[in-house]
mmCIF file of C-alpha atoms in Angstrom:
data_model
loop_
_atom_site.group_PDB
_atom_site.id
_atom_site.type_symbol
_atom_site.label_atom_id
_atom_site.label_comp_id
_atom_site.label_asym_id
_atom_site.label_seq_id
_atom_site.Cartn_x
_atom_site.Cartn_y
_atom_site.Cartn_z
ATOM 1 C CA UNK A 554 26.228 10.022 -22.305
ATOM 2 C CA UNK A 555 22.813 10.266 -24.032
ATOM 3 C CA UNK A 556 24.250 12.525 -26.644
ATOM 4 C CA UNK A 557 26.325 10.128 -27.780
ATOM 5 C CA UNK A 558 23.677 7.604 -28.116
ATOM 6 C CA UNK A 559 21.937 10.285 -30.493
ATOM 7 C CA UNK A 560 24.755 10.600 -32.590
ATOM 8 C CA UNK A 561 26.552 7.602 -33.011
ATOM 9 C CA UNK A 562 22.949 5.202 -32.513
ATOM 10 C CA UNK A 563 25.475 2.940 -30.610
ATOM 11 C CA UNK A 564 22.873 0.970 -29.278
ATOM 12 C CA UNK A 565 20.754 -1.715 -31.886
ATOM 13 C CA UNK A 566 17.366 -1.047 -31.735
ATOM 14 C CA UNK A 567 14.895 -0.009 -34.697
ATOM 15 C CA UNK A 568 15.705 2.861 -36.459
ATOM 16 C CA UNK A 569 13.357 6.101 -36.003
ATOM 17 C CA UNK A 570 11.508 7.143 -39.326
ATOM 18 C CA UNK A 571 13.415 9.805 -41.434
ATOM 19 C CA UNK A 572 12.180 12.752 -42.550
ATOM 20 C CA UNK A 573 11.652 12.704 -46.579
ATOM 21 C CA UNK A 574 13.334 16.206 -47.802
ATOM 22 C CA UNK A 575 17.230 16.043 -47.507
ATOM 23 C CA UNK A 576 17.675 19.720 -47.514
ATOM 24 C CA UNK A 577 15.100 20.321 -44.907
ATOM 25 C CA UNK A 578 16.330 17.219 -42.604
ATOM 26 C CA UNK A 579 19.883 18.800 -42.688
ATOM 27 C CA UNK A 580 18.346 22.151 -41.019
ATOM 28 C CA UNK A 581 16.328 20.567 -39.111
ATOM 29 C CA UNK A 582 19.603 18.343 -37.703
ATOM 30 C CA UNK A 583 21.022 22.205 -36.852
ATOM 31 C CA UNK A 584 18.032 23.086 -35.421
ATOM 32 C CA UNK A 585 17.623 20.163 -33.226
ATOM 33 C CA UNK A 586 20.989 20.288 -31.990
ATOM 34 C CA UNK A 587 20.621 23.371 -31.027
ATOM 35 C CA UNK A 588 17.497 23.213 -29.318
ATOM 36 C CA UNK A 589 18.840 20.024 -27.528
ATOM 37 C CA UNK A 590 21.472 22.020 -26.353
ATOM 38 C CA UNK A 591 19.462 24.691 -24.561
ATOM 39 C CA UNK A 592 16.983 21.693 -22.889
ATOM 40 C CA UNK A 593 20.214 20.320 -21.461
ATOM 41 C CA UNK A 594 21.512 23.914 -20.210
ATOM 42 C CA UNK A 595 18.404 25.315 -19.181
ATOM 43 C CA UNK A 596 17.987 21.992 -16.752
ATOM 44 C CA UNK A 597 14.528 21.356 -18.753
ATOM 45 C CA UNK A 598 16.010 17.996 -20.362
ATOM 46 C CA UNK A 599 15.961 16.701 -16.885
ATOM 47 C CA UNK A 600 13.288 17.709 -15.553
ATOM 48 C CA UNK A 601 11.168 16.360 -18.697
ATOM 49 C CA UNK A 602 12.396 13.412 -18.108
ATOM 50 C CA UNK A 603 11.321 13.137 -14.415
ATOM 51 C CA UNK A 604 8.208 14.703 -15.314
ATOM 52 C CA UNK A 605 8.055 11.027 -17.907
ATOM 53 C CA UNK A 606 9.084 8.862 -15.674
ATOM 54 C CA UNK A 607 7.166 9.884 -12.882
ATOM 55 C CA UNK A 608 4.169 9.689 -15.736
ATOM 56 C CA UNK A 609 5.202 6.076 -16.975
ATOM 57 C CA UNK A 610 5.165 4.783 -13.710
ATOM 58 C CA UNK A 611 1.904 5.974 -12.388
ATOM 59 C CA UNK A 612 0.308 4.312 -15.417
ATOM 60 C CA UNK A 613 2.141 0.547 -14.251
ATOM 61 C CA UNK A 614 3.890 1.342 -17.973
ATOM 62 C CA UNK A 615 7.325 0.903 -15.994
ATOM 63 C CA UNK A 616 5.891 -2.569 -14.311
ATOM 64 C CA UNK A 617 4.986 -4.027 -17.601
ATOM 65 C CA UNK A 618 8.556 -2.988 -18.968
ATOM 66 C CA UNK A 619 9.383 -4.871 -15.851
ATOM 67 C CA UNK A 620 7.409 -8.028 -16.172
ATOM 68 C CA UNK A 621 8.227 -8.292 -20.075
ATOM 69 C CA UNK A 622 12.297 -8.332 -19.197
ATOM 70 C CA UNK A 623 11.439 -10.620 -16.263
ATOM 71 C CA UNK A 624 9.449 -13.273 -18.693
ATOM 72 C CA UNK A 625 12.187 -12.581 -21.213
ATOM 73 C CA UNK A 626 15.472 -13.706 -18.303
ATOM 74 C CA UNK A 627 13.134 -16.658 -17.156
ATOM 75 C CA UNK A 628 13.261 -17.863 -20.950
ATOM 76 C CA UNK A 629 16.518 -16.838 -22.582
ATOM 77 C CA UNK A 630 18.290 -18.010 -19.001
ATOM 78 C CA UNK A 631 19.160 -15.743 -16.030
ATOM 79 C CA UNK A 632 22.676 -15.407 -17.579
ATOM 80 C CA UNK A 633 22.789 -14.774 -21.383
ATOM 81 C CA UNK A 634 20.357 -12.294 -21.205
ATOM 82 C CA UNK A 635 22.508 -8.938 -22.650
ATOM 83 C CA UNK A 636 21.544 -5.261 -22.239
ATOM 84 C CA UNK A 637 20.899 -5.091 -25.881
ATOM 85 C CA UNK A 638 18.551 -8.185 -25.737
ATOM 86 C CA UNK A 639 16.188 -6.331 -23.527
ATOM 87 C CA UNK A 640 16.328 -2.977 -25.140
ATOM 88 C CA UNK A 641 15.514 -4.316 -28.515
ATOM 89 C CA UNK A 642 13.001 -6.099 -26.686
ATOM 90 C CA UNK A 643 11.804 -3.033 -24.706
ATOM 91 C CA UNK A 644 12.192 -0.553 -27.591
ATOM 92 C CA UNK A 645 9.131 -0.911 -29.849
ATOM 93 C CA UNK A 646 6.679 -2.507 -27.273
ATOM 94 C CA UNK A 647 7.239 0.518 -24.980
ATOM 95 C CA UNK A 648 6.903 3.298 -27.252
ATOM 96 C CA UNK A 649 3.403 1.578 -28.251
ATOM 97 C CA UNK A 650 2.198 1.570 -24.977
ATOM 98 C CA UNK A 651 2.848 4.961 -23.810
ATOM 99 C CA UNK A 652 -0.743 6.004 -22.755
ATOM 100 C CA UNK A 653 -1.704 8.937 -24.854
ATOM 101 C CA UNK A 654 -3.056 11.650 -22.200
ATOM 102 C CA UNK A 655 1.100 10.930 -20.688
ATOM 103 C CA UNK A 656 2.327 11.564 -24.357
ATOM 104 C CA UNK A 657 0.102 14.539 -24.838
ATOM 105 C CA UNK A 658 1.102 15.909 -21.570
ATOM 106 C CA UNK A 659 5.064 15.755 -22.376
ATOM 107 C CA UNK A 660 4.304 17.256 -25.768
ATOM 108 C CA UNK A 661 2.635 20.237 -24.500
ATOM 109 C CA UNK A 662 5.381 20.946 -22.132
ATOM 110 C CA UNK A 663 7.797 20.424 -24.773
ATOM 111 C CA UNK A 664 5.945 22.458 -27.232
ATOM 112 C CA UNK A 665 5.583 25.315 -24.855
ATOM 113 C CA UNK A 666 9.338 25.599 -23.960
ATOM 114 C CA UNK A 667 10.386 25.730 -28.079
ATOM 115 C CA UNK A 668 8.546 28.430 -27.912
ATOM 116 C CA UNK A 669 9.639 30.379 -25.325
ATOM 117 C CA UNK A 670 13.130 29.101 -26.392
ATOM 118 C CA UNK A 671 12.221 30.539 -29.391
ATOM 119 C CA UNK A 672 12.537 34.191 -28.665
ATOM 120 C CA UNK B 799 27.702 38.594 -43.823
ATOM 121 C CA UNK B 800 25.150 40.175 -41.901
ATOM 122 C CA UNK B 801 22.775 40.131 -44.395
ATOM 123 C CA UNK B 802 22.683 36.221 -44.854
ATOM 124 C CA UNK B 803 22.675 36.074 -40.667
ATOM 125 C CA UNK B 804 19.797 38.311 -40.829
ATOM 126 C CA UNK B 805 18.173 36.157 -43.452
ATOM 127 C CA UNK B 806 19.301 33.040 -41.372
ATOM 128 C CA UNK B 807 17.612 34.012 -38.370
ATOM 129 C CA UNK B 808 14.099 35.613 -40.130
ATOM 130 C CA UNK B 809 14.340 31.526 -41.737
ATOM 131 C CA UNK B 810 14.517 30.347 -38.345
ATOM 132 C CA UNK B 811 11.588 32.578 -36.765
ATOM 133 C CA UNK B 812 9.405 31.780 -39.659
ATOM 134 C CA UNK B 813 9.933 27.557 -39.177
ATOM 135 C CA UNK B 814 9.946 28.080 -35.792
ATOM 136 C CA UNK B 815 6.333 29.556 -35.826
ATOM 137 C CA UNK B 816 5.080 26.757 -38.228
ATOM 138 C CA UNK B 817 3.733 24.478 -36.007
ATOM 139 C CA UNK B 818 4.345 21.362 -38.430
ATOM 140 C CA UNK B 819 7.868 21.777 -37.085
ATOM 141 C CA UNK B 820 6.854 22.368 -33.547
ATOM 142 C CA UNK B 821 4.920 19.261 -33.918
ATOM 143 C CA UNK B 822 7.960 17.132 -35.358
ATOM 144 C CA UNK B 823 10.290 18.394 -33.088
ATOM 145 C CA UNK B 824 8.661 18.229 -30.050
ATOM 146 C CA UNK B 825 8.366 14.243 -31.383
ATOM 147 C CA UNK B 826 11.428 13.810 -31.731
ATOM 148 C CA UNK B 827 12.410 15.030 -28.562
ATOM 149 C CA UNK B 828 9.562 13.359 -26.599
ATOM 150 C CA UNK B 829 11.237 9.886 -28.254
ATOM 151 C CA UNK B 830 14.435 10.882 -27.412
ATOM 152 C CA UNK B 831 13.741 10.936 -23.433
ATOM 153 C CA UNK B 832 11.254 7.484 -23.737
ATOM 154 C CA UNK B 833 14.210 6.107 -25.739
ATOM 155 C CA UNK B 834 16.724 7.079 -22.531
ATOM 156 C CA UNK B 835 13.859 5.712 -19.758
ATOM 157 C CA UNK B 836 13.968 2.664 -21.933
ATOM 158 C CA UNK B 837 17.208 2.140 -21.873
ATOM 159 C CA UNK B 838 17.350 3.065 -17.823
ATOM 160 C CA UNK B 839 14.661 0.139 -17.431
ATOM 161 C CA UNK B 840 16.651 -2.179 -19.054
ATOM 162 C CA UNK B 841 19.665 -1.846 -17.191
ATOM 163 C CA UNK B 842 17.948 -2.026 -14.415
ATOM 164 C CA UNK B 843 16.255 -5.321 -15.570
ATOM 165 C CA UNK B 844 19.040 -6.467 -16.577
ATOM 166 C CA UNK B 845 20.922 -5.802 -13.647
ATOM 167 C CA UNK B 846 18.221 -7.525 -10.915
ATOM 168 C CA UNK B 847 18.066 -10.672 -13.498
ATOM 169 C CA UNK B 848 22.014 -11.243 -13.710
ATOM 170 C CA UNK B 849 21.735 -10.904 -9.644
ATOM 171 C CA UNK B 850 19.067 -13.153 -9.485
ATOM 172 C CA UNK B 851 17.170 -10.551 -7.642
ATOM 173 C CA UNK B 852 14.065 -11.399 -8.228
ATOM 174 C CA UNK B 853 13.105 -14.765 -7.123
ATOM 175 C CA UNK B 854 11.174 -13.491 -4.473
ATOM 176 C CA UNK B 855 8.996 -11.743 -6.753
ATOM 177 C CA UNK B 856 7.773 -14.889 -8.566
ATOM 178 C CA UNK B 857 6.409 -15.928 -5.035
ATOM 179 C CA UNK B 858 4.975 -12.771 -4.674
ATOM 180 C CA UNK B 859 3.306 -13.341 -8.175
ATOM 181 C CA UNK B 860 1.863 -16.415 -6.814
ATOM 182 C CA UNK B 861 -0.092 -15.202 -4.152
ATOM 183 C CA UNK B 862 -1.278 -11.964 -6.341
ATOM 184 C CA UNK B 863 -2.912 -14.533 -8.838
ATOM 185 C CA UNK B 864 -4.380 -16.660 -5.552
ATOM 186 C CA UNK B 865 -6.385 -13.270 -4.258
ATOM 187 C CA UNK B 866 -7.268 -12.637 -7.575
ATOM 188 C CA UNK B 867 -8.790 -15.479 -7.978
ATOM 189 C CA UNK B 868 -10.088 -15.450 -4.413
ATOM 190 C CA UNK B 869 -11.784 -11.557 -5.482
ATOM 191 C CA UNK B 870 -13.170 -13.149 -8.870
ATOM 192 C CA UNK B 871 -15.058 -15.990 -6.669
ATOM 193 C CA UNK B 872 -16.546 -13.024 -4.256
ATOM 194 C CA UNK B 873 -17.451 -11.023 -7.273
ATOM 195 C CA UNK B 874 -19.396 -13.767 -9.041
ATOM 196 C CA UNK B 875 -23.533 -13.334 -8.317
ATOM 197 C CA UNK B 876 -23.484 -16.907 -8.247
ATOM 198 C CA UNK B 877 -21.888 -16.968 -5.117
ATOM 199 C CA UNK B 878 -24.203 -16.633 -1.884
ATOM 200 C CA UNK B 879 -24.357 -13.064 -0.828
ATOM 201 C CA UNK B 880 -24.891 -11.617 2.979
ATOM 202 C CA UNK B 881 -28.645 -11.295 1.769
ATOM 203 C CA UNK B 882 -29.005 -14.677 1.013
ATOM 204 C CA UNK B 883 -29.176 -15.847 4.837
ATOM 205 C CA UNK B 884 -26.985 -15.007 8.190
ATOM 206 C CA UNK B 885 -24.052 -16.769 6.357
ATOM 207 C CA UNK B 886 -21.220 -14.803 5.252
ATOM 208 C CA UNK B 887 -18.635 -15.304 2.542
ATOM 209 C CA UNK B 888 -15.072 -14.400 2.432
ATOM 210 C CA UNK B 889 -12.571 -13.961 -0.256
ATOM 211 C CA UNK B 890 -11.231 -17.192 0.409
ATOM 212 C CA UNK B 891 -14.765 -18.667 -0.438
ATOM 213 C CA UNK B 892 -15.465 -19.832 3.594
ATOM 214 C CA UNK B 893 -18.970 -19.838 5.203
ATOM 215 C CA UNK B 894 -19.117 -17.811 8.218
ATOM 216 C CA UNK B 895 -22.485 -18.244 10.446
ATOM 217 C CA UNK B 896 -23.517 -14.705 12.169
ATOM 218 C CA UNK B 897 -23.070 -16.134 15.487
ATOM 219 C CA UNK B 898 -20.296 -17.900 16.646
ATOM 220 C CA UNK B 899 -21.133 -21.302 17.757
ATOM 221 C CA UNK B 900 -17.680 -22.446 18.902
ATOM 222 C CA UNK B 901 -18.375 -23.383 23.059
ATOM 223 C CA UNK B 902 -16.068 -23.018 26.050
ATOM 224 C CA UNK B 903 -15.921 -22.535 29.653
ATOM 225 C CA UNK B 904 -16.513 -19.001 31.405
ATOM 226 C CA UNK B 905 -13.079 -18.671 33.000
ATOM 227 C CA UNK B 906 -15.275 -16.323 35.765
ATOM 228 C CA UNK B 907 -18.179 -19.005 36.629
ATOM 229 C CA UNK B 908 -17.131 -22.432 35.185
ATOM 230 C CA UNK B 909 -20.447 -22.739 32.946
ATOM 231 C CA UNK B 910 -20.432 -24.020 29.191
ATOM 232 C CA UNK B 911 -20.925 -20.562 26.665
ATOM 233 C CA UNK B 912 -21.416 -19.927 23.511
ATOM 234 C CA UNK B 913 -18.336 -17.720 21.875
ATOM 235 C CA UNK B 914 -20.815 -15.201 20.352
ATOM 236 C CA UNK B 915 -22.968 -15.087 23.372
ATOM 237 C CA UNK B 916 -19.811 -14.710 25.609
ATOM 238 C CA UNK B 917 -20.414 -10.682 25.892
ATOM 239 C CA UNK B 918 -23.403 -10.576 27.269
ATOM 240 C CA UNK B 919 -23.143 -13.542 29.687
ATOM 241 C CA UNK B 920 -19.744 -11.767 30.716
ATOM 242 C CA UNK B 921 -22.024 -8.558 31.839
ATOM 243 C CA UNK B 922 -24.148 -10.259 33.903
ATOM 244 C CA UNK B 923 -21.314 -12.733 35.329
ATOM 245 C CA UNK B 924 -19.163 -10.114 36.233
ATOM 246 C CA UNK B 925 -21.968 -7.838 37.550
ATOM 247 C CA UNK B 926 -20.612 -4.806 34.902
ATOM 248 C CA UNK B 927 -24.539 -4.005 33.589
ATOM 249 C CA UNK B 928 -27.264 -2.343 35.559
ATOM 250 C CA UNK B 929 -29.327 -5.451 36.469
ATOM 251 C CA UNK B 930 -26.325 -7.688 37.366
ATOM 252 C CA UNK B 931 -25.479 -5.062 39.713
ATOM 253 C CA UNK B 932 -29.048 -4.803 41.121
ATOM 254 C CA UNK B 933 -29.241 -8.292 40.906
ATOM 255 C CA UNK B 934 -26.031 -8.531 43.466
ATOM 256 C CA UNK B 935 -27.582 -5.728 46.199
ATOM 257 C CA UNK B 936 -30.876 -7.692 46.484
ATOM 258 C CA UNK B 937 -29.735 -10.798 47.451
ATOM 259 C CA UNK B 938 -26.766 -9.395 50.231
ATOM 260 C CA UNK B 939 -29.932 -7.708 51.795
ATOM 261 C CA UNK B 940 -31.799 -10.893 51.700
ATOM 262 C CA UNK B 941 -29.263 -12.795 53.766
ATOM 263 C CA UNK B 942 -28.855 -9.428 56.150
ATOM 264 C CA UNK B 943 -32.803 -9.984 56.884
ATOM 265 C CA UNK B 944 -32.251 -13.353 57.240
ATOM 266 C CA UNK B 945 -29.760 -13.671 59.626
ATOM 267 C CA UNK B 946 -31.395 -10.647 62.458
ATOM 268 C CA UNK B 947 -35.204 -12.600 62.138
ATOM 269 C CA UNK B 948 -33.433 -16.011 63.501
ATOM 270 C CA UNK B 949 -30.685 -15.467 66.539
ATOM 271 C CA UNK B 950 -32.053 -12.467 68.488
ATOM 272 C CA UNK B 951 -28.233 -12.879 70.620
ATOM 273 C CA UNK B 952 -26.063 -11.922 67.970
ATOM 274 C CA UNK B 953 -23.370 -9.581 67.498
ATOM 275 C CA UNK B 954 -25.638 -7.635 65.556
ATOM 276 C CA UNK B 955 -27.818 -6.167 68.584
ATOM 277 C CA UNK B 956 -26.081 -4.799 70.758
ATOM 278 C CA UNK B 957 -29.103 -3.873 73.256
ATOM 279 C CA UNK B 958 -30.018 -7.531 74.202
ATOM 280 C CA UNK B 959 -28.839 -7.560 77.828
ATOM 281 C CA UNK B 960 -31.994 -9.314 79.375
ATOM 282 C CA UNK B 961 -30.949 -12.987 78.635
ATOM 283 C CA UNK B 962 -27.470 -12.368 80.091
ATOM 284 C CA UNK B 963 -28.214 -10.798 83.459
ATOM 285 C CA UNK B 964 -30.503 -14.504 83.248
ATOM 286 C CA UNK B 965 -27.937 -16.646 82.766
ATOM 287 C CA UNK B 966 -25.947 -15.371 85.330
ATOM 288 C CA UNK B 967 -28.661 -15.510 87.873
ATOM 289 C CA UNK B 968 -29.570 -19.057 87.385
ATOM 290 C CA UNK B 969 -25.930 -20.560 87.289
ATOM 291 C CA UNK B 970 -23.015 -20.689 89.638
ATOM 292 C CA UNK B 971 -20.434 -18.019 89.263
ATOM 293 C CA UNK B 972 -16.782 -17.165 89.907
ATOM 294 C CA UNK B 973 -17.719 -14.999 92.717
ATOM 295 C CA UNK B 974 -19.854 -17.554 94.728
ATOM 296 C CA UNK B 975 -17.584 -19.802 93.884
ATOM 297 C CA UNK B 976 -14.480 -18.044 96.010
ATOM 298 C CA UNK B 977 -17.282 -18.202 99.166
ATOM 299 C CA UNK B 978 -16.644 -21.870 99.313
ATOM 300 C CA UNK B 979 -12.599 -21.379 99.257
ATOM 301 C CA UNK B 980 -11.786 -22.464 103.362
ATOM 302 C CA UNK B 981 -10.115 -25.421 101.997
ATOM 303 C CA UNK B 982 -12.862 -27.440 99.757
ATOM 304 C CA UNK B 983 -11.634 -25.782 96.514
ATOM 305 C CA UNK B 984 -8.280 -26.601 95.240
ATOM 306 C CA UNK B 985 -6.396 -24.372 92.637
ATOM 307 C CA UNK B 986 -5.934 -25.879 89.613
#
């Protein structure tokens, strides 16, 4: 499911900046599909992703996600809030206020498995 | 063929080890998995506010921003501290005095007591402590004294025959009473 949302960007939210060099972005698109594919069958995807969640809500970042959609419903109206509302809505305020030791953390651990994927 | 995989593969070792790349990558990546929590939040969110699931929580919000409030009023120096005096202050911004002045009835003696001098009277009133207890064995030898100075015929001294063998002496008895019997006595 989450490949899809790479690809086709299916979901509206704010686009992520694009690299400059054409030529280089198009290896780069090989390359990161193929390292995406050996986080997803090596089982490391997942377990990032734990390891960031388990992060985000230690910090209270998940309860202030919570608390923004919550303030959002009480004013748009329990019922015509949409999916999309609250992840354009969640999009750019959380990925400002991901504490930076969590970020560093995830980067690291990131980092260190390209490189062993590497070789 | 193999020549451009061979050169294909030194181009990937060689971006691979710059660490530009790493760094980008590892970016991109690292958004890609906040983008998918983010997206997990929201359905959740979205989820509990079409269900109406959280209307308990804006109670719940309520009485978080009461004991807030409550811990900001304890926290302010202006506030009278235990060292000020023997009165105490709570989160909810109450007086306390050190010593409970509330007064009942001793449910063990009847008498009027103060709540925070309850224990103690309790000790004594109960005879739990040392000198209650003492207190208790003095006085049941007092009344044993008592009672052996006063009657020297009691039950208690069991020697005392002389003033019996009197009394029977000195008054008429059964037995001289049967002499009489030739006709002057009548059974009753």
């Amino acid at each position: 499911m989450y490949d899809d949302i790479y690809r086709r960007g299916s979901i509206n939210r704010p686009p992520t900046p694009d690299a400059e060099d054409d030529q280089i972005q198009e290896k780069q698109l090989t390359f990161q599909e193929i390292i995406d594919i050996k986080l997803i069958e090596s089982g490391e995807k997942e377990r990032l992703k734990e390891l960031l969640r388990e992060r985000l809500i230690e910090c209270g970042w998940r309860d202030e996600m919570k608390a923004l959609c919550r303030a959002f419903a009480q004013k748009k109206g329990r019922d015509n809030v949409t999916l999309d509302d609250l992840v354009q809505l969640l999009t750019p305020k959380g990925r400002a206020s991901v504490p930076d030791s969590v970020k560093a953390e995830l980067l690291q651990r990131i980092r260190s498995f390209l490189a062993s994927a590497a070789i | 063929m193999l020549s451009f995989w061979h050169n294909f593969v030194d181009t990937i070792f060689v971006l691979i080890a710059s660490k530009g790349l790493s760094l980008q990558l590892s970016s991109h990546f690292f958004g890609d998995l906040l983008d998918s929590i983010i997206v997990d939040v929201a359905s959740e969110c979205h989820r509990i506010a079409r269900l109406g699931l959280d209307r308990n929580l804006e109670e719940e919000e309520e009485e978080m921003r009461l004991s807030a409030q409550a811990r900001l009023r304890v926290a302010d120096p202006s506030n009278s501290s235990e060292a000020n005096g023997k009165y105490i202050v709570d989160i909810f911004g109450q007086n306390h005095p050190s010593v409970a002045s509330e007064i009942f009835e001793c449910m063990n003696c009847g008498r009027s007591v103060m709540a925070g001098k309850f224990a103690p009277h309790l000790e004594k009133c109960m005879g739990k402590g040392r000198k209650a207890r003492l207190k208790v064995t003095r006085s049941s030898t007092a009344a044993q004294n008592r009672n052996s100075r006063g009657s020297p015929a009691s039950a208690y001294s069991p020697y005392s025959n002389s003033t019996s063998s009197n009394r029977l002496s000195n008054g008429t008895s059964s037995v001289a009473g049967e002499e009489y019997s030739n006709g002057a006595f009548e059974d009753p």
